[in-house]
Amino acid sequence: FFLFVVRPTLLPSFVFLQTNNHHLSAFTTLIAPSSYLSHNTQKQQKNQIMKLHSSALVLLVTSSVVNAFIPRSLTTSRRSLTFNPSSTVVSVAEETGSAVLETVNYENVNKLSFRELQRECKARGLGAVGNTAVLRRRLLETVGASVEGEVNGVEEVDEQITPTGISFTDNSDPDFEYKSLLSQIESKSEMGHWKAATRKLKQLSRRFPTYPIPRETYLRVLETCADDRLHGARASIPARKVMEQMSEAGHSIPEALANKCITNCIGIEEGGKHDGCGGIDVALAMMATLDGGDDIVSLETYETVATALARDKSIDEAVALLRLTIAERGFTPQLSALADVAIAAANTRTHPESVLQILSLAKAAGYVLDGIASAAAGRDVLASGVVAAEQLDNLALGLRLLTAAGKAEGCAPDRGDFLVAANSASAQRACVLIHKRAVDKASIDGNWKLCVKLLELMTQRGLTPSAHVWRTVVTICAKCEKSRRATAILFDWVKISEEGKVQKPPLNVFNTVLNVCEICGEEELTLQVVEAMKKTHQNDGNVITFNIALKRLAKLGQKRACEGIIVAMIDSGVEPSVVSYTTAIGACAREEARDSALAYEWLQRMKLMGTSPNLYTYNTALAACLDGTLESTVRGSKIATEMLDAIYAEVAKGTKGNSKLTSVIPDTYTRTLSRNLMKQLRDNWRNGDINMMVAKATVRVPLLKLVDFSRSVAAESIAKEMEKAKQVRETATAVDEDEDVTDVVKKEEFEIEYAAVNSLHKSGRRNVEV
C-alpha cells in the first residue's frame, strides 16, 4: 500500500517506527520549501516515501494515531471561557442612553461598546477605568466566569493511543513554527496586508501563549493598520486590540503612532464613525489603553475626540475631556474646540450649565473674555454663553458677555457685540429676550436710566426692539416725569415705524407722553406730540385729544369751558371716559376756584351716562368740597355716602377688571380728605352754622366711616380678595410673562393719566397715590 500523508501544521522530520517483526522507515514531509532537504535526502525520499506494511497502515489511518506523529511542542491546548448558562436580555434606556444587562454572558458582553462597558460597570458598582479587555473581564468575573482547558493535555492523549513497542523521536526545531509565523507577520506587514498580518498575530498569540512577542512585531502590525487613515477606519478595532496587547505586555507605544490611530478612528457619521467603522468608543478605548501614559496623548487628539463627543451630543463627556485637557494636562486648547462643545451644549437646550463650564474652562486656559470676540471661534463661545444665559434667565451674565464682546479689538468696522448678536438665529433671539427682560425688570424697579441705556444698546447691537420694549421705556420715563426724554424716545419710535421695522405707537402712548408734558408744563412739546399723533394715525384725535383740551382748560380753572368740551364730545359721537369726567370735576377742585355744587353735578351726570366713578373720581369730588362752607361739607358727606355704597357693592360682587384701576376702595388720600372735611365740619359748628349734635349724628357719620374703613370687617374681606388677586397675578406671571408685564405698563399709563388730574388739587404732589 502506498499512502501520502500531508499535515500543514507539521515541520519536516524523520520518523522511525519499529515493530517486532518488521522494520519500517518512513520519511514524512509537509508543505515546506525544497531548500530544507539536501539532494541526497530528496533522492532517498523518492525510494522510501510511504512504503508501508499493511500492519502499519491500520495505525496511520486512525485520526488519533495520526496525531501521535505530531511533535508534542506543536500541539496547542485550546482555552475557552465557560459561564453559567443563561439567556441575556439587553434593555436600552432611552433617557440616559445607557445599556443595562440583566444577565451576562460572553457573547453579549462582547457586543458592548467602550462607553457602554463603562456605564455597565458603573451601574454594577465596578471600576470603570481600563481598556476594553479589562472592562469585559471585570464584568465577566461578576458572574463567576472561569477559564478551563478543552484538552487535558498531549501527554494523556499519547498514553491512550501510543501502541506498545513503538518509540517516538522528535528531531525537529521546536521554535520553527513560532519563527515561521513571525516571518509571515513581517512579510504581510511589509506588503501592507493588515488583515492577514493581524490574523497571523492572533494565531501566534494563541499557539504560543507563553512565548513573548517582540515589540517590533507589534509595531509593524500597528503601523500597517494605521496606514491610509486606518484603511478608512476599517482597521480601527484590530489596531485597538494590538495596542491593548502591547499595553498588557508592557511595551511602549510611540506617541505619534498612538495619536495617529486615535484621531483616524473619528469620522463624521453618528457615533463618530466612518462608513460604520471606528467611532468615538474605539478612540476612547485606545486612550484608555494608554492609561498611566497620558503624556502620550497630544492636544490635537484631545480636541478631536472632544469635538466628536460634542457632535454626538455627549456633552457631559466632552466637557469632562476638556477639563482633563486643561486642568490636569495643562494644555491650552484652541478656541475652535471650546466653541464646538459650547455650540453643541447650547443647541441641545438641556445643558446650559455645561456652557458656563466651558466659559470657566476658557478662562482657566488663559483666554480673556474681553478679547476673544476678535476671533470667529471666540464669538461662537460668547454667543453660546448668551444663549445659555437666556435659558437660565441669568440676565446679568448675558449682558456681561455682550459687554465683553463689545470691548474686543480687531472687529472693525463692526462691533464685537454686534457680531456676537448676529452669530446665529438662536443667539439673536437670546439677545433680544435678554434685553427685553432686563428692560422690564428695570421698569419695575423704576430705573428709567437703565431702561434708556438698554434701548440704546439694542439698536447699537443690531437688535430690533419690539413695540413692547418701546412702550415700556416711554412709560417709565413719563412716570418719572422725564417729559423730554419720553418725547425723544417716542419720536424715535415713530421714525422706525415709518421704516416698517416695528409697529407704530398706539394712541395710548401718545396720550401718556401728552400727560407728562402737561404735568411738567412743556406746552411746546405738547403741540409737537399732538402733531406727531395726527400724522401717525391720520386723524384729528379721539377721546385722548379731547381729554388733553379738558386738562388744559381745567388747569386754567375754566369750568364751563370743560362742560362745553364734554358736550362737543357727545355731539361728535365720542363717548367721554371716566378720565374726561374726572378732569371736569378736577376743574372744580382747584384751590382758587372750588365749586362743590358743579362737582357733585358732574358726578351725577356721569352716572346717568353709564360711567362708573372710580377712586380717583371720588377723591377729586371730595377735594372740591374743601371750600370751608357748610353746604360743601354737606355735599362732601353725600359724596362719602355714595362712595360707601359703591364700596359695599364692590365687596359683595367683587371687582371687575384690574382692581388697581377700577376699584373704589379708599386709600390714604381718601382718609386725609375725610379728616379735612370733618375738621371743616367742626369749624362749621363752632361758627354756629350747624348744631354740633346734629352734625355728629348726620354729616360726620359717613366721613368717619371712610376714615375707619381700614379697621372694618369689610376691609378685612377686601384684603383677602386682594391677596387672592395677587396670587392670581403671580400665577399669570409664571404662565405668560409678557401679559403680566403689559398689565404693569398699562397700570403705569393709567397712573400717569390721573396724575395730571390729581395735580389740580394736590399741592406739591404730582404722582397719584395707589
Coordinates of C-alpha atoms in Angstrom, one line a residue, residues 546 563-574:
F546 CA -60.5 115.9 23.9
E563 CA -68.5 121.4 30.1
G564 CA -68.6 122.6 26.5
I565 CA -65.8 120.1 25.6
I566 CA -67.8 117.2 27.0
V567 CA -70.9 118.3 25.2
A568 CA -68.8 118.6 22.0
M569 CA -67.5 115.0 22.6
I570 CA -71.1 113.7 22.9
D571 CA -72.2 115.6 19.8
S572 CA -69.2 114.2 17.8
G573 CA -70.0 110.6 18.8
V574 CA -67.1 110.3 21.1

